[in-house]
Amino acid sequence: MELCYHDVDGVNRPVHVPENLFVIGTMNTADRSLAMVDLTLRRRFAFIDLEPSRSEPWGTWVVNQKQMEESAAREIGQRLKQLNAIISADSRIGQAFCIGHSYATPPTRAWRAAPAETGSPTW
């Protein structure tokens, strides 16, 4: 494959991409500021929709790994299901705006939620 740009020395060298290279990307379809980028990507790549998980694997994981009460995990799953039914039925927003399991999963590292003490960015 040839790139659109020349190398630093002005030579246009071919580039080899191995057959076993798979590029997996994620995108937030609810972010409408990227509508033109979304359309461009959809014309060029295959898409697979992954729905939010509020099922047994998530419930078992938060109970075992995050010490969440089993009843609380069940209640969260039921409430998210009800809320997402309302969101999906609303023609102004629709299914793309459904709430996923990450909103109800306790954070792994609390330091990410706290502001940096130095006043400078963490990264």
PDB file of C-alpha atoms in Angstrom:
ATOM      1  CA  MET A   1       0.000   0.000   0.000  1.00  0.00           C
ATOM      2  CA  GLU A   2       1.229   3.512  -0.709  1.00  0.00           C
ATOM      3  CA  LEU A   3       0.675   6.366   1.680  1.00  0.00           C
ATOM      4  CA  CYS A   4      -0.579   9.776   0.635  1.00  0.00           C
ATOM      5  CA  TYR A   5       2.541  11.459   1.972  1.00  0.00           C
ATOM      6  CA  HIS A   6       6.209  11.089   1.123  1.00  0.00           C
ATOM      7  CA  ASP A   7       8.773   9.955   3.665  1.00  0.00           C
ATOM      8  CA  VAL A   8      10.922  12.607   5.406  1.00  0.00           C
ATOM      9  CA  ASP A   9      13.497  12.299   2.625  1.00  0.00           C
ATOM     10  CA  GLY A  10      10.862  12.872  -0.072  1.00  0.00           C
ATOM     11  CA  VAL A  11      10.628   9.229  -1.178  1.00  0.00           C
ATOM     12  CA  ASN A  12       7.242   7.542  -1.418  1.00  0.00           C
ATOM     13  CA  ARG A  13       7.926   4.076   0.058  1.00  0.00           C
ATOM     14  CA  PRO A  14       5.327   1.285   0.167  1.00  0.00           C
ATOM     15  CA  VAL A  15       3.939   0.236   3.533  1.00  0.00           C
ATOM     16  CA  HIS A  16       3.068  -3.353   4.426  1.00  0.00           C
ATOM     17  CA  VAL A  17       0.112  -4.097   6.696  1.00  0.00           C
ATOM     18  CA  PRO A  18       0.089  -7.680   8.024  1.00  0.00           C
ATOM     19  CA  GLU A  19      -2.997  -9.784   7.300  1.00  0.00           C
ATOM     20  CA  ASN A  20      -3.409 -10.620  10.978  1.00  0.00           C
ATOM     21  CA  LEU A  21      -3.727  -6.972  12.039  1.00  0.00           C
ATOM     22  CA  PHE A  22      -7.197  -6.088  13.258  1.00  0.00           C
ATOM     23  CA  VAL A  23      -8.094  -2.556  14.271  1.00  0.00           C
ATOM     24  CA  ILE A  24     -10.920  -2.311  16.774  1.00  0.00           C
ATOM     25  CA  GLY A  25     -12.296   1.115  17.589  1.00  0.00           C
ATOM     26  CA  THR A  26     -15.110   2.357  19.755  1.00  0.00           C
ATOM     27  CA  MET A  27     -17.220   5.430  19.369  1.00  0.00           C
ATOM     28  CA  ASN A  28     -19.963   7.174  21.248  1.00  0.00           C
ATOM     29  CA  THR A  29     -22.825   7.477  18.789  1.00  0.00           C
ATOM     30  CA  ALA A  30     -24.693   9.744  21.211  1.00  0.00           C
ATOM     31  CA  ASP A  31     -22.111  12.515  20.654  1.00  0.00           C
ATOM     32  CA  ARG A  32     -23.763  14.383  17.807  1.00  0.00           C
ATOM     33  CA  SER A  33     -20.928  16.887  17.441  1.00  0.00           C
ATOM     34  CA  LEU A  34     -19.111  14.142  15.534  1.00  0.00           C
ATOM     35  CA  ALA A  35     -21.946  13.416  13.091  1.00  0.00           C
ATOM     36  CA  MET A  36     -19.846  14.032   9.969  1.00  0.00           C
ATOM     37  CA  VAL A  37     -17.000  11.867  11.268  1.00  0.00           C
ATOM     38  CA  ASP A  38     -19.530   9.172  12.185  1.00  0.00           C
ATOM     39  CA  LEU A  39     -20.975   9.189   8.678  1.00  0.00           C
ATOM     40  CA  THR A  40     -17.516   9.011   7.122  1.00  0.00           C
ATOM     41  CA  LEU A  41     -16.476   6.078   9.304  1.00  0.00           C
ATOM     42  CA  ARG A  42     -19.723   4.206   8.652  1.00  0.00           C
ATOM     43  CA  ARG A  43     -19.079   4.367   4.909  1.00  0.00           C
ATOM     44  CA  ARG A  44     -15.628   2.827   5.293  1.00  0.00           C
ATOM     45  CA  PHE A  45     -15.823   0.295   8.121  1.00  0.00           C
ATOM     46  CA  ALA A  46     -18.036  -2.486   9.437  1.00  0.00           C
ATOM     47  CA  PHE A  47     -19.933  -1.683  12.623  1.00  0.00           C
ATOM     48  CA  ILE A  48     -21.174  -3.946  15.388  1.00  0.00           C
ATOM     49  CA  ASP A  49     -23.528  -2.509  17.996  1.00  0.00           C
ATOM     50  CA  LEU A  50     -22.817  -3.593  21.559  1.00  0.00           C
ATOM     51  CA  GLU A  51     -25.686  -3.025  23.922  1.00  0.00           C
ATOM     52  CA  PRO A  52     -25.122  -2.065  27.572  1.00  0.00           C
ATOM     53  CA  SER A  53     -24.971  -5.041  29.928  1.00  0.00           C
ATOM     54  CA  ARG A  54     -27.079  -5.092  33.049  1.00  0.00           C
ATOM     55  CA  SER A  55     -27.462  -8.852  33.062  1.00  0.00           C
ATOM     56  CA  GLU A  56     -26.135 -11.676  35.196  1.00  0.00           C
ATOM     57  CA  PRO A  57     -22.405 -11.293  34.358  1.00  0.00           C
ATOM     58  CA  TRP A  58     -22.406  -7.621  35.405  1.00  0.00           C
ATOM     59  CA  GLY A  59     -24.449  -8.305  38.555  1.00  0.00           C
ATOM     60  CA  THR A  60     -22.215 -11.177  39.616  1.00  0.00           C
ATOM     61  CA  TRP A  61     -19.090  -9.130  38.938  1.00  0.00           C
ATOM     62  CA  VAL A  62     -20.107  -6.071  40.988  1.00  0.00           C
ATOM     63  CA  VAL A  63     -21.254  -8.286  43.867  1.00  0.00           C
ATOM     64  CA  ASN A  64     -18.033 -10.332  43.910  1.00  0.00           C
ATOM     65  CA  GLN A  65     -15.450  -7.734  42.885  1.00  0.00           C
ATOM     66  CA  LYS A  66     -16.933  -4.504  44.214  1.00  0.00           C
ATOM     67  CA  GLN A  67     -18.751  -5.888  47.263  1.00  0.00           C
ATOM     68  CA  MET A  68     -22.078  -4.430  46.106  1.00  0.00           C
ATOM     69  CA  GLU A  69     -25.142  -5.880  47.813  1.00  0.00           C
ATOM     70  CA  GLU A  70     -26.892  -8.391  45.556  1.00  0.00           C
ATOM     71  CA  SER A  71     -30.240  -6.660  46.088  1.00  0.00           C
ATOM     72  CA  ALA A  72     -28.689  -3.309  45.108  1.00  0.00           C
ATOM     73  CA  ALA A  73     -27.245  -4.773  41.896  1.00  0.00           C
ATOM     74  CA  ARG A  74     -30.649  -6.250  41.015  1.00  0.00           C
ATOM     75  CA  GLU A  75     -32.410  -2.948  41.783  1.00  0.00           C
ATOM     76  CA  ILE A  76     -29.938  -0.968  39.662  1.00  0.00           C
ATOM     77  CA  GLY A  77     -30.408  -3.383  36.767  1.00  0.00           C
ATOM     78  CA  GLN A  78     -34.207  -3.082  36.975  1.00  0.00           C
ATOM     79  CA  ARG A  79     -34.164   0.710  37.211  1.00  0.00           C
ATOM     80  CA  LEU A  80     -31.743   1.068  34.302  1.00  0.00           C
ATOM     81  CA  LYS A  81     -33.956  -1.221  32.241  1.00  0.00           C
ATOM     82  CA  GLN A  82     -37.014   0.948  33.026  1.00  0.00           C
ATOM     83  CA  LEU A  83     -35.147   4.187  32.340  1.00  0.00           C
ATOM     84  CA  ASN A  84     -33.750   2.864  29.065  1.00  0.00           C
ATOM     85  CA  ALA A  85     -37.231   1.834  27.933  1.00  0.00           C
ATOM     86  CA  ILE A  86     -38.332   5.466  28.389  1.00  0.00           C
ATOM     87  CA  ILE A  87     -35.219   6.798  26.628  1.00  0.00           C
ATOM     88  CA  SER A  88     -35.623   4.356  23.712  1.00  0.00           C
ATOM     89  CA  ALA A  89     -39.262   5.327  23.245  1.00  0.00           C
ATOM     90  CA  ASP A  90     -38.441   9.049  23.047  1.00  0.00           C
ATOM     91  CA  SER A  91     -38.100   9.912  19.349  1.00  0.00           C
ATOM     92  CA  ARG A  92     -35.944  12.970  20.159  1.00  0.00           C
ATOM     93  CA  ILE A  93     -33.119  10.866  21.555  1.00  0.00           C
ATOM     94  CA  GLY A  94     -33.734   7.146  21.110  1.00  0.00           C
ATOM     95  CA  GLN A  95     -31.754   4.019  21.847  1.00  0.00           C
ATOM     96  CA  ALA A  96     -28.352   5.613  21.214  1.00  0.00           C
ATOM     97  CA  PHE A  97     -28.752   7.513  24.500  1.00  0.00           C
ATOM     98  CA  CYS A  98     -29.496   4.499  26.705  1.00  0.00           C
ATOM     99  CA  ILE A  99     -27.598   4.328  29.987  1.00  0.00           C
ATOM    100  CA  GLY A 100     -24.991   1.576  30.209  1.00  0.00           C
ATOM    101  CA  HIS A 101     -23.667  -0.473  33.090  1.00  0.00           C
ATOM    102  CA  SER A 102     -20.598   1.744  33.520  1.00  0.00           C
ATOM    103  CA  TYR A 103     -22.764   4.456  35.106  1.00  0.00           C
ATOM    104  CA  ALA A 104     -23.622   2.083  37.959  1.00  0.00           C
ATOM    105  CA  THR A 105     -20.261   0.345  38.332  1.00  0.00           C
ATOM    106  CA  PRO A 106     -18.149   1.612  41.241  1.00  0.00           C
ATOM    107  CA  PRO A 107     -14.799   3.035  40.113  1.00  0.00           C
ATOM    108  CA  THR A 108     -11.705   0.874  40.356  1.00  0.00           C
ATOM    109  CA  ARG A 109      -9.355   3.694  41.231  1.00  0.00           C
ATOM    110  CA  ALA A 110     -10.771   6.504  43.320  1.00  0.00           C
ATOM    111  CA  TRP A 111      -7.849   8.807  42.477  1.00  0.00           C
ATOM    112  CA  ARG A 112      -9.288   9.228  38.976  1.00  0.00           C
ATOM    113  CA  ALA A 113     -12.400  10.859  40.420  1.00  0.00           C
ATOM    114  CA  ALA A 114     -10.527  13.229  42.725  1.00  0.00           C
ATOM    115  CA  PRO A 115      -8.950  16.456  41.435  1.00  0.00           C
ATOM    116  CA  ALA A 116      -5.183  16.409  41.272  1.00  0.00           C
ATOM    117  CA  GLU A 117      -3.675  18.047  44.353  1.00  0.00           C
ATOM    118  CA  THR A 118      -0.932  19.710  42.358  1.00  0.00           C
ATOM    119  CA  GLY A 119      -3.407  21.607  40.223  1.00  0.00           C
ATOM    120  CA  SER A 120      -1.852  20.147  37.091  1.00  0.00           C
ATOM    121  CA  PRO A 121      -3.360  17.509  34.827  1.00  0.00           C
ATOM    122  CA  THR A 122      -2.864  13.916  35.978  1.00  0.00           C
ATOM    123  CA  TRP A 123      -1.558  12.821  32.599  1.00  0.00           C
TER     124      TRP A 123
END
